[in-house]
Amino acid sequence: MLPVAADGQKVARVTETLVRALGRGHVLIDPDVVASYTADWTGRWQGQAALVARPGSTAEVVSVVQACRAAGMALVPQGGNTGLVGGSVPAGRAEGGDGNTPPVIVSLVRLRRLDPVDRAAAQVTAGAGVTLSALQHHVAASGYGLTFGVDLAARDSATVGGMVATNAGGIHFIRYGGMRQQVAGLELVLADGQVVERLQGLAKDNTGYDLLGLITGSEGTLAIVTAARLRLVPSQPFRVTALIGLSDTAAAVELMAALRREVAGLEAAELFYQEGLDLVCQYGGLVSPLAGPRGAYLLVECAGGDDGVTDQLAQCLAAAGLEDDTAVATEAAGRQGLWAFRERHTEAVNSVGVPHKLDISLPLGALAAFVPAVHDAVAAVSSEAKVVLWGHAGDGNIHVNVMGPAPDDNAVDDAVLQLVAAMQGSISAEHGIGRAKIRWLHLTRSPADIGAMRAIKDALDPSGVFNPGVMLPPI
Ligand SMILES: Cc1cc2nc3c(=O)[nH]c(=O)nc-3n(C[C@H](O)[C@H](O)[C@H](O)COP(=O)(O)OP(=O)(O)OC[C@H]3O[C@@H](n4cnc5c(N)ncnc54)[C@H](O)[C@@H]3O)c2cc1C
């Protein structure tokens, strides 16, 4: 790393270099403007940045990386800033780079390349800054009967680059898997400014380490994703959505097992509870179609080539004796209305205060025991805490949201994550580690695991310029 001048001079020098490379309008230094990039979606994580760079091409990303590296300044890649573990915003003064100067936020939202859909390969190449909803519209507009397999409620802001970097899961994971399953190629800028371009989308390519799989889920700590080649799946013209009221979590797990067995087009199985539904109804002015209270709710979506999926779902619900506890919709507006009860949980919880967000996964067989146990574990450390649970239950993925304790009070996080580890689960199902969960990584990753991850980080980013303080614990 080069010897550095005093902070102010260094930032001024980098700013000047970046203004030459990106244009004045894309190097943001006004503190009020920069502040809009330094707080995360939840409001729990915020820090300081020297400036925000908004490159508009891969070559401009290279310029940003080289300028920061030469000056010894760290970089925080940012997409739509919808990540929920504090990985897209700086901590404050840099923990990497020279350790003294606040980092540069590299906002990738201007990388909006969207190539024509490749019908033969069922793939599309998209820039890192393309939002999920823009990608979905682009693929639908091709008229090839294809769609993108990952979907999530933050679709209007979450970007392709951020979704790759977090290995996002979402509501269709049960059928199509997460981002790692969709990535057929990536374009990357490495920490030394070199570009790796692998956008051919070869179905078979057995040449060396699985770099694409490694970068997917690396949370901006190994490379900057500038574009992705994404697999597409056939779109399903018939959809049926059902909101089902159940006695408890065990009944929901049992129903999910039956749905998996008997409904070929099962695409989503989302779990939530009365306290979350009440909050959503209050926040959104909605009225539940099912009379409450219920011990658990499942929102199920099935999709297929014809309305046979509706019959399969109806038969499965009838066999379980649940016809009278179910609201069903097949038209778009009705289905969206049912989805709102699930998808508005995140914003409804945020409207109450800054939540502790703990996205975890468990073996499906442990789900029913976990639900009362997590309420007890939280109550044992905080009498004021309110727990709201929901999640992609088909994948054993529960979002534990705890409101009440101060954002920097880690007692509830500790209690919940210790419980998850004791029940053989994972402390992060789909949101990643970010800044939020570093101190608990050791609960579900061994010293050998963490050592291997650190060796990879040191090999690809020896100066620690990419996203310091994210994912790996300090040495
Ligand atoms: C309402 C709501 C619902 C959500 N639902 C889901 C869900 O169902 N499933 C799920 O998995 N997540 C969900 N999320 C979390 C979030 O949307 C995902 O993590 C998403 O993938 C983040 O994308 P982003 O563009 O906002 O990334 P950001 O938040 O900007 O960044 C996330 C991480 O990726 C890194 N990063 C961003 N862009 C790049 C890049 N181009 N190159 C390298 N690193 C980069 C950042 O440094 C950071 O570590 C939800 C969030 C909200 C607010």
XYZ file of C-alpha atoms and ligand atoms in Angstrom:
528
model
C 0.000 0.000 0.000
C 1.282 3.478 -0.805
C 2.260 5.910 1.974
C -0.652 8.285 2.383
C -1.045 11.981 2.898
C -3.335 13.399 5.582
C -6.989 12.422 5.294
C -8.345 15.601 3.711
C -5.638 15.812 1.085
C -6.025 12.184 0.211
C -9.801 12.401 -0.177
C -9.371 15.542 -2.297
C -6.859 13.747 -4.511
C -9.108 10.700 -4.988
C -12.112 12.958 -5.616
C -10.190 14.779 -8.332
C -9.153 11.487 -9.988
C -12.708 10.157 -9.863
C -14.251 13.362 -11.204
C -11.917 13.020 -14.197
C -12.927 9.370 -14.694
C -16.676 9.501 -13.924
C -17.704 13.118 -14.408
C -18.530 15.574 -11.621
C -22.180 14.514 -11.402
C -21.241 10.992 -10.365
C -18.833 11.747 -7.536
C -20.944 12.786 -4.564
C -19.270 14.696 -1.749
C -22.044 16.886 -0.314
C -22.445 15.509 3.248
C -26.271 15.597 3.042
C -26.249 13.627 -0.206
C -23.592 11.191 1.030
C -25.680 10.648 4.188
C -28.490 9.187 2.087
C -26.124 6.304 1.183
C -24.627 5.655 4.620
C -27.697 4.321 6.476
C -29.137 0.910 5.715
C -32.765 0.001 4.983
C -33.535 -0.948 8.592
C -31.973 2.167 10.122
C -29.951 -0.062 12.451
C -26.662 0.335 10.578
C -25.064 3.606 9.644
C -21.572 4.924 9.229
C -19.353 7.404 7.494
C -18.129 7.596 3.921
C -15.566 9.902 2.349
C -17.626 10.109 -0.842
C -19.952 8.148 -3.095
C -18.767 7.102 -6.581
C -21.382 6.148 -9.177
C -19.550 4.476 -12.078
C -21.543 3.976 -15.277
C -19.455 1.235 -16.900
C -17.123 -1.629 -16.017
C -14.160 0.535 -17.086
C -15.290 3.227 -14.642
C -15.549 0.645 -11.846
C -11.935 -0.294 -12.624
C -10.955 3.397 -12.313
C -12.659 3.633 -8.920
C -10.968 0.481 -7.618
C -7.544 1.587 -8.866
C -7.867 5.121 -7.466
C -8.960 3.877 -4.048
C -6.346 1.173 -3.931
C -3.577 3.601 -4.828
C -4.727 5.957 -2.071
C -5.175 3.170 0.485
C -8.910 3.809 0.791
C -11.420 1.019 1.358
C -14.483 0.464 -0.841
C -18.037 -0.488 0.093
C -20.010 -1.835 -2.902
C -23.675 -0.852 -2.778
C -26.648 -1.827 -4.938
C -30.215 -1.091 -3.911
C -29.233 -0.886 -0.222
C -32.030 -3.268 0.760
C -29.687 -5.760 2.450
C -30.750 -6.416 6.023
C -27.406 -7.162 7.737
C -25.552 -3.849 7.413
C -23.199 -5.038 4.637
C -24.014 -2.282 2.158
C -23.049 0.658 4.378
C -19.713 1.553 5.959
C -19.112 1.125 9.670
C -17.407 4.446 10.141
C -13.711 4.990 9.883
C -12.326 2.234 7.715
C -11.283 -1.038 9.272
C -9.491 -1.927 6.004
C -7.627 0.240 3.534
C -5.281 2.435 5.603
C -7.533 2.046 8.636
C -7.928 5.811 9.095
C -9.902 7.299 6.260
C -13.631 6.620 5.861
C -14.286 4.381 2.856
C -15.689 5.197 -0.551
C -19.156 3.844 -1.299
C -19.305 2.497 -4.855
C -22.918 2.648 -5.930
C -23.440 0.239 -8.838
C -26.974 1.334 -9.729
C -25.913 2.966 -13.019
C -24.773 -0.372 -14.478
C -28.094 -0.985 -16.210
C -27.061 -3.097 -19.199
C -29.879 -5.463 -20.243
C -29.055 -7.650 -23.260
C -31.760 -9.284 -25.381
C -33.044 -12.543 -23.883
C -31.198 -15.552 -25.330
C -34.116 -17.817 -26.173
C -32.024 -20.844 -27.151
C -30.062 -20.871 -23.891
C -32.904 -19.456 -21.744
C -30.488 -16.921 -20.307
C -30.065 -13.162 -20.106
C -27.129 -10.883 -19.298
C -27.908 -8.018 -16.925
C -25.814 -5.215 -15.446
C -25.244 -5.201 -11.688
C -27.489 -2.165 -11.225
C -30.585 -3.607 -12.911
C -33.370 -3.958 -10.364
C -35.130 -7.282 -10.002
C -38.423 -5.824 -11.225
C -36.723 -4.311 -14.315
C -35.230 -7.745 -15.028
C -38.627 -9.427 -14.593
C -40.319 -6.953 -16.980
C -37.541 -7.272 -19.536
C -37.781 -11.078 -19.584
C -41.605 -11.045 -19.718
C -41.537 -8.507 -22.577
C -39.409 -10.852 -24.697
C -42.538 -12.972 -25.182
C -40.515 -16.209 -24.983
C -42.518 -17.680 -22.103
C -39.597 -17.346 -19.694
C -39.184 -15.774 -16.275
C -36.518 -15.311 -13.598
C -36.622 -17.920 -10.831
C -35.777 -15.703 -7.829
C -38.339 -13.243 -6.512
C -38.477 -11.169 -3.333
C -40.483 -8.310 -1.876
C -37.674 -5.747 -2.320
C -37.873 -6.302 -6.114
C -38.266 -2.602 -7.008
C -34.938 -1.659 -5.382
C -32.804 -4.799 -4.981
C -30.270 -5.092 -7.807
C -28.810 -8.007 -9.738
C -25.343 -7.265 -8.277
C -26.647 -7.125 -4.710
C -28.667 -10.293 -5.184
C -25.619 -12.125 -6.523
C -23.440 -10.739 -3.723
C -25.905 -11.895 -1.049
C -26.888 -15.149 -2.800
C -30.481 -14.002 -2.275
C -33.104 -16.682 -1.694
C -36.646 -15.333 -1.786
C -40.144 -16.698 -2.121
C -39.571 -19.227 -4.931
C -36.522 -20.940 -3.448
C -38.573 -24.051 -2.752
C -38.924 -24.590 -6.530
C -35.956 -22.898 -8.207
C -33.298 -22.439 -5.515
C -31.477 -19.163 -4.840
C -29.165 -16.898 -6.839
C -26.313 -19.406 -6.907
C -28.520 -21.751 -8.935
C -29.358 -18.981 -11.427
C -25.853 -17.629 -12.061
C -24.464 -18.937 -15.360
C -21.752 -16.304 -15.621
C -20.376 -13.131 -14.030
C -18.293 -10.128 -14.912
C -16.145 -9.035 -11.982
C -13.670 -6.354 -11.041
C -11.009 -7.756 -8.712
C -9.239 -5.857 -5.928
C -6.204 -5.181 -8.159
C -8.444 -3.679 -10.851
C -8.332 -6.661 -13.224
C -11.574 -7.661 -14.936
C -12.743 -11.287 -15.072
C -15.299 -11.726 -17.846
C -17.244 -14.977 -17.889
C -20.537 -14.173 -19.544
C -20.711 -16.947 -22.139
C -23.210 -18.904 -20.033
C -21.799 -22.307 -20.941
C -23.946 -25.132 -19.617
C -20.809 -27.190 -18.999
C -17.413 -25.730 -18.186
C -15.203 -27.751 -15.881
C -12.097 -25.593 -15.845
C -10.765 -25.013 -12.363
C -12.181 -23.573 -9.174
C -15.834 -22.532 -9.083
C -15.118 -18.799 -9.000
C -18.720 -17.880 -9.850
C -20.058 -19.943 -6.958
C -17.493 -18.370 -4.640
C -18.265 -14.771 -5.574
C -22.001 -15.440 -5.285
C -22.693 -14.836 -1.610
C -19.362 -13.090 -0.931
C -21.153 -9.888 0.176
C -18.829 -7.498 -1.645
C -15.748 -8.772 0.195
C -13.955 -10.459 -2.738
C -14.865 -8.613 -5.941
C -17.288 -6.121 -7.438
C -19.925 -7.760 -9.632
C -20.518 -5.606 -12.722
C -22.784 -7.950 -14.714
C -24.349 -11.394 -14.475
C -25.451 -14.011 -16.977
C -28.643 -15.438 -15.472
C -30.564 -18.640 -16.127
C -34.275 -18.309 -16.821
C -37.095 -20.783 -16.203
C -40.350 -21.400 -18.098
C -43.066 -19.019 -16.908
C -46.190 -20.739 -15.660
C -49.429 -19.278 -17.038
C -51.735 -20.638 -14.294
C -51.289 -19.601 -10.696
C -53.279 -20.217 -7.584
C -52.589 -18.581 -4.234
C -54.094 -19.739 -0.943
C -54.003 -18.260 2.551
C -54.581 -21.073 5.043
C -55.311 -20.712 8.749
C -53.846 -23.525 10.888
C -53.843 -24.597 14.502
C -50.076 -24.360 15.016
C -46.618 -24.654 13.430
C -46.662 -28.466 13.544
C -49.841 -28.453 11.405
C -48.129 -26.082 8.952
C -45.089 -28.377 8.675
C -47.355 -31.365 8.111
C -49.316 -29.531 5.400
C -46.083 -28.468 3.677
C -44.944 -32.082 3.526
C -48.256 -33.069 1.887
C -48.047 -30.173 -0.580
C -44.510 -31.149 -1.579
C -45.648 -34.716 -2.197
C -48.874 -33.986 -4.021
C -48.660 -30.615 -5.783
C -46.064 -30.675 -8.545
C -46.170 -26.904 -9.082
C -45.596 -25.816 -5.464
C -43.761 -22.498 -5.819
C -44.011 -20.822 -2.408
C -44.903 -21.807 1.155
C -44.692 -18.826 3.480
C -45.386 -18.999 7.201
C -46.530 -16.232 9.542
C -48.386 -15.749 12.778
C -51.262 -13.789 14.262
C -49.136 -10.989 15.777
C -47.499 -10.309 12.387
C -50.807 -10.441 10.522
C -52.390 -8.008 13.025
C -49.455 -5.624 12.586
C -49.693 -5.792 8.774
C -53.469 -5.202 8.861
C -53.042 -2.228 11.182
C -50.138 -0.774 9.164
C -51.645 -1.344 5.723
C -55.330 -0.866 6.555
C -56.002 -4.448 5.391
C -58.642 -6.914 6.530
C -57.816 -10.608 6.744
C -60.200 -12.857 4.807
C -59.918 -15.475 7.585
C -61.480 -15.023 10.995
C -58.772 -15.099 13.670
C -57.010 -15.769 15.831
C -55.135 -18.733 14.330
C -52.075 -20.564 15.629
C -50.246 -20.197 12.283
C -50.862 -19.115 8.694
C -49.429 -20.561 5.491
C -49.488 -18.629 2.249
C -49.082 -21.116 -0.576
C -48.641 -20.500 -4.285
C -48.739 -23.189 -6.961
C -48.136 -22.626 -10.665
C -48.325 -24.754 -13.774
C -49.135 -24.990 -17.459
C -52.874 -25.382 -16.866
C -55.408 -25.156 -14.061
C -54.621 -28.714 -12.968
C -52.519 -27.131 -10.195
C -55.685 -25.577 -8.747
C -57.294 -29.031 -8.562
C -54.198 -30.589 -7.005
C -54.094 -27.879 -4.342
C -57.834 -28.166 -3.649
C -57.563 -31.959 -3.235
C -54.625 -31.633 -0.877
C -56.442 -29.040 1.283
C -59.641 -31.141 1.274
C -57.702 -34.222 2.413
C -56.355 -32.159 5.314
C -59.889 -30.900 6.124
C -58.847 -27.279 5.523
C -61.289 -26.060 2.827
C -63.157 -23.861 5.306
C -59.936 -22.369 6.659
C -58.639 -21.245 3.288
C -58.971 -18.135 1.103
C -58.080 -18.845 -2.528
C -57.374 -16.530 -5.477
C -56.450 -17.253 -9.073
C -56.747 -13.764 -10.622
C -53.753 -11.405 -10.376
C -55.454 -8.797 -8.163
C -56.787 -11.374 -5.723
C -53.430 -13.151 -5.524
C -51.604 -9.868 -4.900
C -54.124 -9.094 -2.168
C -53.284 -12.360 -0.404
C -49.526 -11.868 -0.905
C -49.756 -8.437 0.749
C -50.443 -10.131 4.100
C -47.044 -11.812 3.860
C -44.962 -9.316 1.900
C -45.842 -6.279 4.007
C -44.458 -7.818 7.206
C -41.002 -6.240 6.720
C -42.257 -2.680 6.301
C -44.934 -3.094 8.997
C -42.299 -4.133 11.538
C -40.013 -1.282 10.485
C -42.848 1.198 11.025
C -42.840 0.319 14.742
C -39.145 0.968 15.334
C -35.692 -0.360 14.521
C -35.969 -4.156 14.679
C -33.341 -6.777 15.431
C -33.560 -8.895 12.285
C -32.407 -12.482 12.585
C -32.802 -14.502 9.422
C -32.144 -18.125 10.353
C -32.784 -21.617 9.065
C -33.545 -24.878 10.824
C -34.052 -28.503 9.884
C -37.774 -28.679 9.015
C -38.288 -31.233 11.776
C -37.153 -28.663 14.374
C -39.448 -25.837 13.244
C -42.409 -26.614 15.513
C -40.227 -26.812 18.629
C -38.297 -23.670 17.682
C -41.302 -21.335 17.659
C -42.235 -21.514 21.380
C -38.545 -21.891 22.299
C -37.553 -18.635 20.579
C -40.322 -16.702 22.353
C -39.056 -18.108 25.675
C -35.411 -17.389 24.846
C -36.171 -13.748 24.013
C -38.437 -13.280 27.058
C -35.642 -14.600 29.273
C -33.325 -11.728 28.282
C -35.781 -8.897 27.622
C -39.175 -8.362 29.208
C -40.059 -5.497 26.804
C -39.251 -7.354 23.588
C -41.972 -8.147 21.046
C -41.203 -11.073 18.730
C -42.682 -11.321 15.239
C -41.855 -14.390 13.146
C -42.367 -15.096 9.478
C -40.446 -16.770 6.725
C -40.006 -19.043 3.785
C -41.070 -22.035 5.798
C -40.763 -24.519 2.941
C -36.998 -23.999 3.248
C -36.949 -24.053 7.076
C -36.164 -20.324 6.887
C -37.618 -18.092 9.625
C -37.124 -14.338 9.951
C -37.036 -13.649 13.678
C -37.804 -9.960 14.202
C -37.454 -8.537 17.681
C -38.680 -5.060 18.525
C -38.102 -3.189 21.766
C -34.449 -3.635 22.741
C -32.094 -0.810 21.700
C -30.350 -1.374 18.340
C -26.960 -1.861 20.037
C -28.268 -4.264 22.712
C -27.094 -7.687 21.506
C -28.705 -9.798 24.244
C -31.662 -10.929 22.112
C -29.489 -11.614 19.063
C -27.249 -13.739 21.251
C -30.143 -15.657 22.813
C -31.808 -16.395 19.457
C -28.639 -17.387 17.590
C -27.416 -19.626 20.442
C -30.783 -21.391 20.324
C -30.562 -21.800 16.540
C -27.072 -23.284 16.792
C -28.202 -25.654 19.555
C -31.022 -26.843 17.267
C -28.573 -27.553 14.394
C -29.691 -24.574 12.333
C -27.828 -21.799 10.509
C -27.434 -18.233 11.835
C -28.062 -16.911 8.322
C -30.439 -18.509 5.832
C -30.401 -15.952 3.021
C -29.462 -12.418 4.145
C -25.778 -13.147 4.812
C -23.492 -12.209 7.689
C -22.809 -8.534 6.927
C -21.859 -6.538 10.018
C -24.805 -7.859 11.991
C -23.751 -11.461 12.596
C -19.944 -11.561 12.533
C -19.642 -12.153 16.250
C -21.850 -15.261 15.967
C -20.261 -16.801 12.875
C -18.306 -19.217 15.075
C -21.572 -20.752 16.292
C -22.172 -22.550 13.003
C -18.746 -22.348 11.291
C -15.701 -24.136 12.714
C -12.259 -22.481 13.121
C -11.133 -24.518 10.095
C -14.067 -23.176 8.044
C -13.389 -19.579 9.065
C -9.658 -20.040 8.434
C -10.348 -21.258 4.887
C -12.625 -18.272 4.244
C -9.964 -15.893 5.545
C -7.340 -17.495 3.294
C -9.613 -16.877 0.286
C -10.159 -13.261 1.335
C -6.408 -12.704 1.806
C -5.638 -14.252 -1.578
C -8.170 -12.219 -3.565
C -8.036 -8.967 -1.588
C -4.671 -8.870 0.237
C -4.945 -5.169 1.183
C -8.461 -5.648 2.529
C -9.945 -2.853 0.418
C -13.316 -4.520 -0.295
C -15.974 -4.157 2.387
C -13.804 -4.258 5.518
C -15.631 -5.298 8.669
C -18.149 -7.384 6.726
C -18.561 -11.178 6.995
C -15.261 -12.182 8.641
C -14.341 -11.525 12.291
C -11.249 -9.386 12.978
C -8.090 -11.476 13.444
C -38.852 -5.800 2.055
C -37.640 -6.660 1.901
C -37.807 -8.002 1.568
C -36.685 -8.815 1.384
N -36.877 -10.121 1.067
C -35.805 -10.933 0.874
C -35.976 -12.303 0.541
O -37.090 -12.800 0.432
N -34.875 -13.047 0.327
C -33.601 -12.532 0.438
O -32.622 -13.262 0.230
N -33.414 -11.231 0.777
C -34.472 -10.431 0.995
N -34.285 -9.116 1.346
C -32.911 -8.593 1.512
C -32.337 -7.906 0.257
O -33.337 -7.439 -0.597
C -31.398 -8.847 -0.499
O -30.296 -9.160 0.327
C -30.875 -8.272 -1.820
O -30.174 -9.283 -2.489
C -29.959 -7.077 -1.642
O -29.779 -6.450 -2.904
P -29.302 -4.925 -2.978
O -29.082 -4.562 -4.388
O -30.240 -4.054 -2.223
O -27.902 -5.011 -2.243
P -27.304 -4.050 -1.139
O -28.184 -4.011 0.051
O -26.920 -2.754 -1.727
O -25.973 -4.859 -0.766
C -26.033 -6.099 -0.122
C -24.600 -6.688 -0.035
O -24.103 -6.939 -1.347
C -22.941 -6.165 -1.621
N -23.074 -5.694 -3.003
C -24.106 -4.979 -3.540
N -23.922 -4.820 -4.867
C -22.754 -5.436 -5.166
C -22.014 -5.619 -6.366
N -22.448 -5.155 -7.545
N -20.835 -6.291 -6.306
C -20.382 -6.794 -5.125
N -21.028 -6.642 -3.963
C -22.196 -5.981 -3.986
C -22.939 -5.057 -0.582
O -21.611 -4.622 -0.294
C -23.597 -5.751 0.599
O -22.653 -6.521 1.314
C -35.380 -8.278 1.559
C -35.226 -6.931 1.892
C -36.335 -6.128 2.062
C -36.124 -4.695 2.400
